[in-house]
Coordinates of C-alpha atoms in Angstrom, one line a residue:
Chain B
M1 CA 99.7 -162.5 8.3
T2 CA 102.5 -160.4 9.6
E3 CA 103.3 -157.4 7.4
K4 CA 106.7 -155.7 7.4
T5 CA 106.5 -152.0 8.2
I6 CA 108.2 -149.7 5.7
L7 CA 107.0 -146.3 6.9
E8 CA 106.2 -145.5 10.5
I9 CA 104.7 -142.2 11.6
A10 CA 104.4 -141.3 15.2
G11 CA 102.7 -138.3 16.9
L12 CA 102.8 -136.1 13.8
Y13 CA 101.6 -132.6 14.3
K14 CA 101.4 -129.8 11.8
R15 CA 100.3 -126.3 12.8
F16 CA 99.9 -123.2 10.6
G17 CA 99.8 -120.4 13.1
A18 CA 96.8 -121.1 15.3
F19 CA 95.4 -123.7 13.0
T20 CA 96.3 -127.3 13.6
A21 CA 96.2 -129.1 10.3
L22 CA 97.4 -132.5 11.6
H23 CA 96.6 -133.8 15.0
S24 CA 98.8 -136.4 16.5
I25 CA 98.9 -138.7 13.4
D26 CA 100.1 -142.3 13.9
L27 CA 100.3 -144.6 10.9
E28 CA 102.2 -147.7 9.8
V29 CA 102.5 -148.4 6.1
Y30 CA 103.3 -151.9 5.2
E31 CA 105.9 -153.1 2.6
G32 CA 104.3 -153.5 -0.8
E33 CA 100.8 -152.4 0.1
F34 CA 98.4 -150.0 -1.7
L35 CA 97.2 -147.6 1.1
T36 CA 94.7 -144.9 0.3
I37 CA 94.1 -142.0 2.5
V38 CA 90.6 -140.7 2.0
G39 CA 89.1 -137.5 3.3
P40 CA 87.0 -134.5 2.4
S41 CA 88.9 -131.4 1.2
G42 CA 90.5 -129.6 4.2
S43 CA 90.9 -132.8 6.2
G44 CA 94.7 -132.4 6.0
K45 CA 95.5 -135.3 3.6
T46 CA 97.6 -133.1 1.3
T47 CA 99.4 -131.6 4.2
L48 CA 100.2 -135.1 5.4
I49 CA 101.6 -136.2 2.1
R50 CA 103.7 -133.1 1.8
L51 CA 105.3 -134.0 5.1
F52 CA 106.0 -137.5 3.8
V53 CA 107.9 -136.4 0.8
G54 CA 109.6 -133.5 2.5
M55 CA 108.0 -130.5 1.0
D56 CA 107.0 -129.3 4.4
E57 CA 108.4 -129.9 7.9
P58 CA 106.2 -131.3 10.7
T59 CA 105.7 -129.1 13.8
D60 CA 106.2 -132.2 15.9
G61 CA 106.5 -135.9 15.6
T62 CA 108.7 -138.4 13.6
I63 CA 108.7 -140.2 10.3
W64 CA 110.7 -143.4 10.0
L65 CA 111.4 -145.1 6.7
R66 CA 112.8 -148.6 7.1
G67 CA 114.2 -147.6 10.5
R68 CA 115.8 -144.4 9.2
R69 CA 114.4 -141.1 10.5
I70 CA 113.5 -139.0 7.5
D71 CA 111.4 -136.1 8.7
T72 CA 114.6 -134.0 9.0
V73 CA 115.9 -135.1 5.6
P74 CA 115.4 -132.5 2.8
A75 CA 113.1 -133.6 -0.1
N76 CA 115.8 -134.1 -2.6
Q77 CA 117.6 -136.6 -0.4
R78 CA 114.6 -138.7 0.5
P79 CA 114.1 -142.0 -1.4
T80 CA 110.4 -141.1 -1.8
C81 CA 108.6 -139.6 -4.8
M82 CA 105.3 -138.1 -5.5
V83 CA 102.9 -137.9 -8.4
F84 CA 101.5 -134.4 -8.2
Q85 CA 97.8 -133.5 -8.6
S86 CA 99.0 -131.1 -11.4
L87 CA 101.5 -133.9 -12.5
A88 CA 104.2 -131.1 -12.5
L89 CA 105.7 -132.4 -15.7
F90 CA 108.5 -130.2 -17.1
P91 CA 106.9 -128.4 -20.1
H92 CA 110.2 -127.5 -21.7
M93 CA 111.3 -131.1 -22.0
T94 CA 110.2 -134.0 -24.3
V95 CA 108.4 -137.0 -22.8
G96 CA 111.7 -138.9 -22.9
R97 CA 113.6 -136.2 -21.1
N98 CA 110.9 -135.9 -18.5
I99 CA 111.1 -139.6 -17.7
E100 CA 114.9 -139.5 -17.8
F101 CA 115.2 -136.5 -15.4
P102 CA 115.7 -138.5 -12.1
L103 CA 118.2 -140.7 -13.9
K104 CA 120.1 -137.7 -15.2
I105 CA 120.2 -136.2 -11.8
S106 CA 121.7 -139.4 -10.3
G107 CA 124.3 -139.5 -13.1
V108 CA 123.2 -142.4 -15.2
D109 CA 124.7 -142.4 -18.7
A110 CA 122.7 -141.4 -21.7
A111 CA 122.3 -144.8 -23.3
T112 CA 121.1 -146.5 -20.2
R113 CA 118.8 -143.6 -19.5
R114 CA 117.2 -143.9 -22.9
Q115 CA 116.8 -147.7 -22.6
R116 CA 115.2 -147.3 -19.1
A117 CA 112.8 -144.6 -20.5
L118 CA 111.7 -146.8 -23.4
D119 CA 111.2 -149.7 -21.0
L120 CA 109.0 -147.5 -18.8
L121 CA 107.0 -146.3 -21.9
D122 CA 106.3 -150.0 -22.6
L123 CA 105.3 -150.7 -19.0
L124 CA 102.8 -147.8 -19.1
H125 CA 101.4 -148.8 -22.5
L126 CA 102.7 -145.7 -24.3
P127 CA 104.1 -146.1 -27.8
R128 CA 107.9 -145.7 -28.0
E129 CA 107.4 -142.8 -30.5
Y130 CA 106.3 -140.8 -27.6
Y131 CA 109.9 -140.5 -26.5
D132 CA 110.4 -137.5 -28.7
K133 CA 106.9 -135.9 -28.2
R134 CA 106.5 -132.7 -26.3
I135 CA 104.4 -132.6 -23.2
H136 CA 101.8 -130.3 -24.6
Q137 CA 101.2 -132.7 -27.5
C138 CA 100.0 -135.4 -25.1
S139 CA 96.5 -135.9 -23.9
G140 CA 95.5 -135.9 -20.2
G141 CA 95.7 -139.6 -19.9
E142 CA 99.1 -139.8 -21.6
R143 CA 100.5 -137.1 -19.4
Q144 CA 99.3 -139.1 -16.4
R145 CA 101.3 -142.1 -17.7
V146 CA 104.4 -139.9 -18.3
A147 CA 104.2 -138.6 -14.8
L148 CA 104.0 -142.1 -13.5
A149 CA 106.9 -143.2 -15.7
R150 CA 109.0 -140.4 -14.4
A151 CA 108.2 -141.3 -10.8
L152 CA 109.0 -144.9 -11.4
A153 CA 112.3 -144.0 -13.1
F154 CA 113.3 -142.5 -9.8
D155 CA 112.8 -145.9 -8.3
P156 CA 111.4 -144.7 -5.0
E157 CA 111.0 -146.8 -1.8
I158 CA 107.5 -145.5 -1.6
L159 CA 105.5 -143.8 -4.3
F160 CA 103.0 -141.2 -3.2
F161 CA 100.1 -139.9 -5.2
D162 CA 98.3 -136.6 -4.6
E163 CA 94.9 -137.1 -6.3
P164 CA 96.5 -137.4 -9.8
L165 CA 93.3 -138.6 -11.4
S166 CA 91.0 -135.9 -10.1
A167 CA 91.2 -133.7 -13.3
L168 CA 90.3 -136.5 -15.7
D169 CA 86.9 -137.4 -17.1
Y170 CA 85.0 -140.3 -15.6
R171 CA 85.8 -143.0 -18.1
L172 CA 89.5 -142.3 -18.3
R173 CA 89.7 -142.2 -14.5
K174 CA 88.1 -145.6 -14.3
T175 CA 90.6 -147.0 -16.8
L176 CA 93.6 -145.5 -15.0
E177 CA 92.4 -146.6 -11.6
K178 CA 92.6 -150.2 -12.8
E179 CA 95.9 -149.6 -14.6
L180 CA 97.3 -148.2 -11.4
K181 CA 96.2 -151.2 -9.4
D182 CA 97.7 -153.4 -12.1
L183 CA 100.9 -151.4 -12.0
H184 CA 101.1 -151.8 -8.3
A185 CA 100.9 -155.5 -8.6
R186 CA 103.5 -155.7 -11.3
T187 CA 106.1 -153.4 -9.7
G188 CA 105.6 -154.6 -6.2
K189 CA 106.2 -151.1 -4.9
T190 CA 104.5 -149.5 -1.9
F191 CA 101.9 -147.0 -3.1
V192 CA 100.4 -144.4 -0.8
Y193 CA 97.5 -142.6 -2.5
I194 CA 95.4 -139.7 -1.4
T195 CA 92.0 -138.9 -2.8
H196 CA 88.6 -137.5 -1.8
S197 CA 86.9 -140.1 -3.9
L198 CA 85.7 -143.1 -2.1
E199 CA 85.2 -145.0 -5.3
E200 CA 88.8 -144.6 -6.3
A201 CA 89.9 -145.8 -2.9
M202 CA 87.6 -148.8 -3.0
V203 CA 88.8 -149.9 -6.4
M204 CA 92.5 -149.7 -5.8
S205 CA 93.4 -150.1 -2.2
D206 CA 94.5 -152.9 0.1
R207 CA 93.9 -150.7 3.1
I208 CA 92.0 -147.4 3.4
A209 CA 92.6 -144.7 6.0
I210 CA 89.7 -142.3 6.5
M211 CA 90.8 -138.8 7.5
R212 CA 88.7 -136.1 9.1
A213 CA 89.9 -132.7 10.4
G214 CA 93.5 -133.7 10.8
R215 CA 93.0 -137.1 12.4
F216 CA 92.4 -140.6 11.3
E217 CA 88.9 -141.9 11.9
Q218 CA 89.6 -145.4 10.9
I219 CA 92.3 -147.4 9.2
G220 CA 91.6 -150.9 7.7
P221 CA 90.9 -153.1 4.7
A222 CA 88.4 -151.6 2.3
D223 CA 85.7 -154.2 3.1
E224 CA 86.0 -153.6 6.8
I225 CA 85.7 -149.8 6.4
Y226 CA 82.7 -150.2 4.2
S227 CA 80.8 -152.8 6.2
R228 CA 82.0 -152.1 9.7
P229 CA 82.7 -148.3 10.0
A230 CA 83.9 -147.1 13.4
S231 CA 81.9 -143.9 13.4
R232 CA 78.9 -142.3 11.9
F233 CA 81.3 -140.0 9.9
V234 CA 83.0 -143.0 8.2
A235 CA 79.6 -144.7 7.6
E236 CA 78.2 -141.7 5.9
F237 CA 81.4 -140.9 4.0
M238 CA 81.5 -144.4 2.6
G239 CA 78.3 -143.9 0.6
E240 CA 74.5 -144.0 1.3
V241 CA 73.6 -145.5 4.6
N242 CA 70.6 -145.9 6.9
L243 CA 71.2 -145.2 10.5
F244 CA 68.9 -145.9 13.5
P245 CA 69.7 -144.8 17.0
V246 CA 69.5 -147.6 19.5
Q247 CA 69.9 -147.6 23.3
A248 CA 70.2 -150.2 26.0
D249 CA 68.6 -149.5 29.3
D250 CA 70.4 -150.2 32.5
D251 CA 68.6 -153.5 32.8
G252 CA 69.7 -154.5 29.3
A253 CA 66.5 -153.9 27.5
V254 CA 67.2 -152.5 24.0
R255 CA 65.1 -149.6 22.7
A256 CA 65.2 -148.9 19.0
D257 CA 62.7 -146.4 17.8
G258 CA 60.5 -147.8 15.1
L259 CA 62.5 -151.0 14.6
A260 CA 60.9 -154.3 15.2
L261 CA 63.5 -156.8 16.4
D262 CA 62.9 -160.6 16.2
P263 CA 63.2 -162.3 19.6
G264 CA 66.8 -162.8 20.6
V265 CA 68.2 -160.3 18.2
A266 CA 68.4 -157.5 20.7
E267 CA 70.8 -159.6 22.9
R268 CA 73.0 -160.5 19.9
L269 CA 73.4 -156.8 18.9
G270 CA 76.2 -156.5 21.4
L271 CA 75.0 -153.3 23.0
K272 CA 76.1 -153.1 26.7
A273 CA 73.6 -152.1 29.3
G274 CA 73.2 -148.3 29.6
A275 CA 75.1 -147.7 26.3
A276 CA 73.9 -146.0 23.1
G277 CA 74.8 -146.6 19.5
M278 CA 73.7 -146.4 15.9
L279 CA 72.5 -149.4 13.9
M280 CA 73.8 -149.1 10.4
V281 CA 72.5 -150.9 7.3
R282 CA 73.6 -150.2 3.7
P283 CA 70.8 -149.7 1.1
E284 CA 71.7 -152.8 -0.9
N285 CA 71.3 -155.0 2.2
V286 CA 67.7 -154.0 2.8
T287 CA 64.8 -155.9 1.2
M288 CA 61.5 -154.1 0.7
V289 CA 58.1 -155.7 0.7
N290 CA 54.6 -154.3 0.3
G291 CA 52.4 -153.6 3.3
S292 CA 52.4 -156.4 5.9
G293 CA 55.1 -158.3 3.9
A294 CA 54.6 -161.1 1.4
A295 CA 57.2 -163.8 1.6
E296 CA 60.5 -162.9 -0.1
P297 CA 63.1 -165.3 -1.4
G298 CA 66.2 -165.5 0.7
P299 CA 66.6 -165.5 4.5
A300 CA 63.8 -164.0 6.5
P301 CA 64.5 -160.6 7.9
E302 CA 65.3 -160.4 11.6
I303 CA 64.9 -156.6 11.9
T304 CA 62.1 -154.7 10.2
V305 CA 60.9 -151.2 10.0
G306 CA 57.7 -149.8 8.4
G307 CA 57.5 -146.8 6.1
H308 CA 56.0 -145.2 3.1
L309 CA 57.5 -145.3 -0.4
R310 CA 58.4 -141.8 -1.6
A311 CA 60.3 -142.1 -4.9
E312 CA 62.1 -144.4 -7.2
Y313 CA 65.4 -143.4 -8.9
N314 CA 67.1 -145.1 -11.8
L315 CA 70.9 -145.4 -11.2
G316 CA 71.6 -147.4 -14.3
S317 CA 72.7 -150.8 -13.1
R318 CA 70.6 -150.4 -9.9
L319 CA 67.4 -148.9 -8.7
Q320 CA 67.2 -146.7 -5.6
Y321 CA 64.0 -146.1 -3.5
E322 CA 63.4 -143.4 -1.1
V323 CA 61.3 -144.4 1.9
E324 CA 60.0 -142.2 4.7
G325 CA 60.6 -144.0 8.0
P326 CA 58.4 -144.1 11.1
S327 CA 59.8 -140.9 12.6
G328 CA 59.9 -139.1 9.2
Q329 CA 63.5 -139.9 8.5
R330 CA 64.7 -140.6 4.9
L331 CA 65.6 -144.2 4.3
T332 CA 67.3 -145.6 1.2
V333 CA 66.9 -149.0 -0.4
E334 CA 68.8 -150.2 -3.4
T335 CA 68.2 -153.3 -5.6
L336 CA 69.5 -154.6 -8.9
R337 CA 67.3 -153.8 -11.9
E338 CA 66.0 -157.4 -11.9
G339 CA 64.6 -156.9 -8.4
R340 CA 62.4 -154.0 -9.3
F341 CA 59.8 -153.2 -6.6
G342 CA 56.4 -152.8 -8.1
G343 CA 54.9 -150.3 -5.7
S344 CA 53.9 -146.7 -6.3
P345 CA 54.6 -143.6 -4.2
G346 CA 52.5 -143.5 -1.0
D347 CA 52.4 -147.3 -0.6
A348 CA 53.0 -148.6 2.9
V349 CA 56.1 -150.8 2.8
T350 CA 58.2 -152.8 5.2
L351 CA 61.9 -152.8 5.1
G352 CA 63.9 -155.7 6.5
W353 CA 67.3 -157.2 6.9
T354 CA 69.2 -159.9 8.7
L355 CA 71.4 -159.2 11.7
D356 CA 74.6 -160.2 9.9
R357 CA 73.9 -157.5 7.3
C358 CA 73.9 -154.6 9.7
H359 CA 76.5 -153.2 11.9
L360 CA 76.4 -151.5 15.3
I361 CA 78.4 -148.2 15.7
H362 CA 79.1 -147.7 19.4
G363 CA 78.7 -144.3 21.0
E364 CA 76.9 -141.2 19.7
Chain G
M1 CA 81.2 -110.2 -39.7
E2 CA 84.7 -111.4 -39.2
R3 CA 85.9 -109.8 -42.4
L4 CA 84.4 -106.5 -41.3
D5 CA 86.2 -106.8 -37.9
R6 CA 89.4 -107.4 -39.7
R7 CA 88.9 -104.4 -41.9
L8 CA 88.0 -102.2 -39.0
G9 CA 91.1 -103.5 -37.2
A10 CA 93.3 -102.5 -40.1
L11 CA 91.6 -99.1 -40.3
T12 CA 92.0 -98.3 -36.6
A13 CA 95.7 -99.3 -36.8
T14 CA 96.4 -97.0 -39.7
P15 CA 97.2 -93.8 -37.7
M16 CA 99.6 -95.7 -35.5
L17 CA 101.2 -97.3 -38.6
V18 CA 101.6 -93.9 -40.3
L19 CA 103.1 -92.4 -37.1
L20 CA 105.6 -95.2 -36.8
A21 CA 106.5 -95.0 -40.5
V22 CA 107.1 -91.2 -40.3
T23 CA 108.9 -91.1 -36.9
F24 CA 110.8 -94.4 -36.9
L25 CA 111.3 -95.8 -40.4
A26 CA 111.9 -92.6 -42.2
P27 CA 114.8 -91.4 -40.1
L28 CA 116.3 -94.8 -40.3
I29 CA 116.1 -94.7 -44.1
V30 CA 117.6 -91.2 -44.2
V31 CA 120.5 -92.4 -42.0
A32 CA 121.0 -95.5 -44.2
A33 CA 121.0 -93.3 -47.3
F34 CA 123.5 -90.8 -45.8
S35 CA 125.9 -93.6 -44.8
V36 CA 126.7 -94.4 -48.4
M37 CA 127.2 -90.7 -49.4
P38 CA 130.7 -89.3 -50.0
S39 CA 132.5 -87.7 -47.1
K40 CA 131.2 -84.5 -45.4
V41 CA 128.2 -83.9 -47.7
F42 CA 124.9 -82.5 -46.3
S43 CA 122.5 -83.7 -49.0
L44 CA 121.4 -86.9 -50.5
W45 CA 122.0 -85.8 -54.1
H46 CA 125.4 -87.2 -54.6
Q47 CA 126.9 -90.3 -56.2
P48 CA 127.1 -93.0 -53.4
D49 CA 130.7 -94.1 -52.9
F50 CA 130.6 -95.9 -49.5
S51 CA 133.7 -93.9 -48.6
A52 CA 132.4 -93.5 -45.0
Y53 CA 132.6 -97.2 -44.4
A54 CA 136.1 -97.3 -45.7
E55 CA 137.0 -94.4 -43.4
L56 CA 135.4 -96.3 -40.5
L57 CA 137.7 -99.2 -41.1
R58 CA 140.8 -97.1 -41.5
Q59 CA 140.4 -95.1 -38.4
G60 CA 140.3 -96.7 -34.9
Y61 CA 136.5 -96.7 -34.6
W62 CA 136.4 -100.5 -34.0
K63 CA 138.1 -99.7 -30.6
S64 CA 135.1 -97.6 -29.5
L65 CA 132.8 -100.3 -30.8
A66 CA 134.6 -103.0 -28.9
W67 CA 134.5 -100.9 -25.7
S68 CA 130.8 -100.3 -26.1
L69 CA 130.0 -103.9 -26.8
G70 CA 132.4 -105.2 -24.1
M71 CA 131.1 -102.9 -21.3
A72 CA 127.5 -103.6 -22.4
L73 CA 128.2 -107.4 -22.2
A74 CA 129.9 -107.0 -18.8
S75 CA 127.1 -105.0 -17.3
T76 CA 124.4 -107.3 -18.7
A77 CA 126.2 -110.3 -17.2
I78 CA 126.6 -108.6 -13.8
L79 CA 122.9 -107.5 -13.9
L80 CA 121.8 -111.0 -14.7
V81 CA 123.6 -112.4 -11.7
L82 CA 122.7 -109.5 -9.5
C83 CA 119.0 -109.4 -10.4
W84 CA 118.2 -113.1 -10.3
P85 CA 117.8 -113.4 -6.6
L86 CA 116.0 -110.1 -6.3
A87 CA 113.7 -111.0 -9.2
F88 CA 113.1 -114.5 -7.6
A89 CA 112.2 -112.8 -4.3
M90 CA 109.8 -110.5 -6.1
A91 CA 108.1 -113.2 -8.1
K92 CA 108.0 -116.0 -5.6
V93 CA 108.9 -115.1 -2.0
Y94 CA 107.5 -111.9 -0.7
R95 CA 104.4 -111.3 -2.7
R96 CA 103.0 -108.4 -0.7
F97 CA 106.4 -106.7 -0.5
T98 CA 106.8 -106.8 -4.3
L99 CA 104.7 -103.7 -4.9
I100 CA 106.8 -101.6 -2.5
L101 CA 110.0 -102.9 -4.3
T102 CA 108.5 -102.2 -7.7
V103 CA 107.5 -98.7 -6.7
G104 CA 111.0 -98.1 -5.2
V105 CA 112.8 -99.2 -8.3
V106 CA 110.5 -97.4 -10.7
M107 CA 110.8 -94.2 -8.6
S108 CA 114.5 -94.0 -9.5
L109 CA 113.4 -93.6 -13.1
F110 CA 111.5 -90.5 -12.2
V111 CA 114.8 -88.6 -11.9
S112 CA 116.8 -87.9 -15.0
E113 CA 119.6 -90.3 -15.7
N114 CA 122.1 -87.4 -15.9
I115 CA 121.1 -86.0 -12.5
R116 CA 121.4 -89.4 -10.9
L117 CA 124.9 -89.9 -12.5
F118 CA 126.0 -86.4 -11.3
G119 CA 124.9 -87.6 -7.8
W120 CA 127.4 -90.5 -8.1
V121 CA 130.1 -88.1 -9.4
L122 CA 129.6 -86.0 -6.2
T123 CA 129.7 -89.1 -4.1
L124 CA 132.8 -90.7 -5.7
M125 CA 135.0 -87.7 -6.7
K126 CA 138.0 -86.5 -4.8
G127 CA 136.7 -84.4 -2.0
G128 CA 133.3 -85.9 -2.6
L129 CA 131.0 -87.6 -0.2
I130 CA 133.1 -90.8 0.4
E131 CA 136.7 -89.5 0.1
G132 CA 135.9 -86.3 1.9
Y133 CA 134.4 -88.0 4.9
V134 CA 137.2 -90.6 5.0
R135 CA 139.8 -87.9 4.9
H136 CA 138.0 -85.8 7.5
L137 CA 137.7 -88.8 9.9
T138 CA 141.1 -90.5 9.4
G139 CA 143.2 -87.8 7.9
V140 CA 144.2 -90.1 5.1
G141 CA 142.8 -89.2 1.6
F142 CA 142.9 -91.1 -1.6
D143 CA 142.4 -90.5 -5.3
S144 CA 139.1 -90.0 -7.0
L145 CA 137.1 -93.2 -7.5
L146 CA 136.0 -92.0 -10.9
Y147 CA 137.5 -92.1 -14.4
N148 CA 138.1 -95.8 -14.9
V149 CA 136.4 -98.6 -16.9
P150 CA 134.9 -100.5 -13.8
I151 CA 133.2 -97.3 -12.7
I152 CA 131.6 -96.9 -16.1
V153 CA 130.3 -100.5 -15.9
F154 CA 129.1 -99.8 -12.4
G155 CA 127.1 -96.8 -13.9
L156 CA 125.6 -99.0 -16.6
V157 CA 124.6 -101.6 -14.0
Y158 CA 123.1 -98.9 -11.8
V159 CA 121.1 -97.2 -14.6
Y160 CA 119.8 -100.2 -16.4
L161 CA 118.9 -102.4 -13.3
P162 CA 115.1 -101.9 -13.8
F163 CA 115.3 -103.1 -17.4
M164 CA 116.8 -106.4 -16.2
L165 CA 114.8 -106.8 -13.0
F166 CA 111.2 -106.6 -14.3
P167 CA 111.5 -108.9 -17.3
L168 CA 113.4 -111.3 -15.1
A169 CA 110.8 -111.3 -12.4
Q170 CA 108.2 -111.8 -15.1
G171 CA 110.1 -114.7 -16.5
I172 CA 110.6 -116.3 -13.1
S173 CA 107.0 -116.0 -12.2
M174 CA 106.3 -118.3 -15.2
V175 CA 108.2 -121.1 -13.6
P176 CA 105.5 -123.2 -11.9
D177 CA 106.1 -123.9 -8.3
D178 CA 105.2 -127.5 -8.6
A179 CA 107.9 -128.1 -11.4
R180 CA 110.5 -126.9 -8.9
Q181 CA 109.1 -129.0 -6.1
A182 CA 108.9 -132.0 -8.4
A183 CA 112.5 -131.6 -9.4
A184 CA 113.5 -131.5 -5.8
D185 CA 111.4 -134.5 -5.1
L186 CA 113.2 -136.4 -7.9
G187 CA 116.5 -135.7 -6.2
A188 CA 117.7 -132.5 -7.9
S189 CA 119.9 -130.2 -5.8
R190 CA 119.3 -126.5 -5.6
A191 CA 121.9 -125.9 -8.4
R192 CA 120.4 -128.6 -10.6
I193 CA 116.9 -127.1 -10.2
L194 CA 118.2 -123.7 -11.2
W195 CA 120.0 -125.1 -14.3
E196 CA 117.5 -127.8 -15.4
V197 CA 114.2 -126.2 -14.6
E198 CA 114.2 -122.5 -13.6
V199 CA 116.6 -121.1 -16.2
P200 CA 114.9 -122.9 -19.2
L201 CA 111.4 -122.0 -18.0
A202 CA 112.3 -118.4 -17.3
A203 CA 114.2 -118.1 -20.6
P204 CA 111.8 -115.6 -22.2
G205 CA 112.3 -113.2 -19.3
I206 CA 116.0 -113.7 -19.3
V207 CA 116.3 -113.0 -23.0
V208 CA 114.1 -109.9 -22.9
G209 CA 116.0 -108.6 -19.8
C210 CA 119.4 -109.2 -21.4
L211 CA 118.4 -107.8 -24.7
L212 CA 117.0 -104.6 -23.2
T213 CA 120.0 -104.0 -21.0
F214 CA 122.5 -104.9 -23.7
V215 CA 121.0 -102.8 -26.4
L216 CA 120.6 -99.8 -24.0
A217 CA 124.0 -100.2 -22.6
T218 CA 125.6 -100.4 -26.0
G219 CA 124.1 -97.1 -27.0
A220 CA 124.8 -95.5 -23.6
V221 CA 126.9 -92.4 -23.6
A222 CA 126.3 -90.5 -20.3
E223 CA 128.0 -93.1 -18.1
S224 CA 131.4 -93.0 -19.9
K225 CA 131.2 -89.2 -20.2
L226 CA 130.3 -88.4 -16.6
L227 CA 131.7 -91.3 -14.5
G228 CA 134.4 -92.3 -17.0
G229 CA 135.6 -88.8 -17.9
Q230 CA 136.2 -90.2 -21.4
V231 CA 138.9 -92.6 -20.2
V232 CA 137.4 -94.6 -23.1
V233 CA 135.4 -93.3 -26.0
V234 CA 132.2 -95.2 -26.6
I235 CA 130.6 -95.7 -30.0
A236 CA 127.6 -93.5 -29.3
D237 CA 130.0 -90.8 -28.4
E238 CA 131.8 -91.2 -31.8
V239 CA 128.5 -91.0 -33.6
E240 CA 127.6 -87.8 -31.8
T241 CA 131.0 -86.3 -32.5
A242 CA 130.8 -87.1 -36.2
F243 CA 127.5 -85.4 -36.6
T244 CA 128.3 -82.3 -34.5
Y245 CA 132.0 -81.5 -34.1
G246 CA 133.2 -83.5 -37.1
Q247 CA 130.5 -82.2 -39.4
D248 CA 130.7 -85.5 -41.2
W249 CA 127.1 -86.8 -41.5
P250 CA 128.0 -89.8 -43.8
L251 CA 130.6 -91.0 -41.3
G252 CA 128.2 -90.6 -38.3
S253 CA 125.5 -92.4 -40.3
A254 CA 127.9 -95.2 -41.3
L255 CA 128.9 -95.7 -37.6
A256 CA 125.2 -95.7 -36.6
M257 CA 124.4 -98.3 -39.3
V258 CA 127.2 -100.6 -38.1
L259 CA 125.9 -100.3 -34.6
I260 CA 122.3 -101.0 -35.7
A261 CA 123.4 -104.0 -37.7
I262 CA 125.3 -105.6 -34.8
V263 CA 122.7 -104.9 -32.2
G264 CA 119.9 -105.8 -34.5
T265 CA 121.4 -109.1 -35.4
I266 CA 121.8 -110.0 -31.7
A267 CA 118.3 -108.9 -31.0
V268 CA 116.8 -111.0 -33.8
I269 CA 118.8 -114.1 -32.8
G270 CA 117.7 -113.6 -29.2
V271 CA 114.1 -113.0 -29.9
N272 CA 113.9 -116.0 -32.2
R273 CA 115.3 -118.3 -29.5
V274 CA 112.4 -117.8 -27.1
D275 CA 108.7 -117.8 -27.1
L276 CA 107.8 -114.2 -26.5
D277 CA 104.1 -115.0 -26.5
A278 CA 104.6 -116.7 -23.2
I279 CA 105.9 -113.6 -21.5
M280 CA 103.0 -111.5 -22.9
G281 CA 100.7 -113.8 -20.9
R282 CA 99.4 -115.9 -23.9
R283 CA 99.5 -119.6 -23.1
R284 CA 101.0 -122.0 -25.5

């Protein structure tokens, strides 16, 4: 699959005094995709998006939009648009006038403006009566939709989002996440979304870019980021994870503390002689058996580790177990409710998984 | 409990209400009563005949009223344009420098208005600071810069600047930064942002600033006397003359009532147009 690039960023730097907020950012955004930039607060993601829409100027580097250099173009002349974290709706205007604002600026006549605003209300599942409502009469979710409608009325080449859902309660957020994804599919526009919430990113995105301290750690499809993280940071950022240090001696023999590897598995790990790495396995890919290990349904584990059960937590749809590993580390196992493990705290347990369910992170 | 609180509130407000009634409302009522009395009487025990209002129409007092309102309007308009960038800077740009600016502007209020205006007289008069130095340096002198209408308006602008600046800065500080940024992001030029976003959102500050300066400038008398040398006679001056030199209290009262009616109407209209709660820091 060859994607067409719509936005190309090369060697982007942003410094505030002695502090470097963005460190040589390179990024390609593809036509029509939903790209989410995820990072903890302070990772520079808001700074980055402000450079994209022109609210700030880069210290160095270039931004190209469909072959046109835009990093020197002022915000009001860029064909991009952003949905703010605060939404930034105009409190002195009605819903209708908010949505019509970009059309009014570009000189569209009143009748066409009104029709377009009503169409957008339909698109965002808002009743047409909202046209004359005032912003402060709208609920949080409704304001969200008005902000989206206003941005869509601008008809931007790329629509940027700066954590617009972060202020909403959990259920509304979940609903709007799905609506956003649906809206993306229906409009066919390119969406670039920033958030600190991994869940949000996973639900909506085609691709995810993980940001840390002003650099990208990894960019790729959501599945790849989740199951094949490029670094320990990404692995841990993307949810609960079990990590085991592994090392290959110069003669190729693999040492992995506490892990029992089936014959032939060590060679298939892909660890080069003399190199070190981290073996990563997600809690839901681990099966747990009592003591020496009674037969479990499914494929036989190829890698096992012993430990002691510490606690059981009820997560609603799933159950989580905390297990103390051989060197005292905290390991996590998750199963569906139906797969409840009958043991009690203190029991000796064996955790196991197959080679294709774990991933080797090189380095460290 | 709540009812007790309310009663205590009314009770604690009583001294202030009495004070306001005695010092503010009572003189107003006396003036209103005098304005309907026959000409040149000094007590309220006469048959009201409204002759002072008729006199007011016959004589050329409307001219003074027009000058006062016109110059007040001009100075308010000039102040609005002049103070906007300054207020914007105070509210949005240099946050730390704002205190120094505030102290600087407020400090000018520490010196009496008359003394400050005399300072300008000394600066602008023939043989004063400006003309004197120019003549000394070039040998060519010119006439006094005083005694014309523009210099009166200049005086009004100079004296009432703080009354426009601070409400305006307060109003502009109520314009959220992200609303301005969003407008720019949606393609609005600087001028469109000013007109579509900043002015409507700063409206309470604009109205308060304009009302303060307009009302004060309409009643101003020192500027036209000192800087204008009475090239025009303002309405406040006429009121003063009627009470003192003219010894016609009903006429002075009638003039005052007309002025109060005009300015009061404008103030009520202005205040009704905007949400004053917003500028007092209460959120809608």
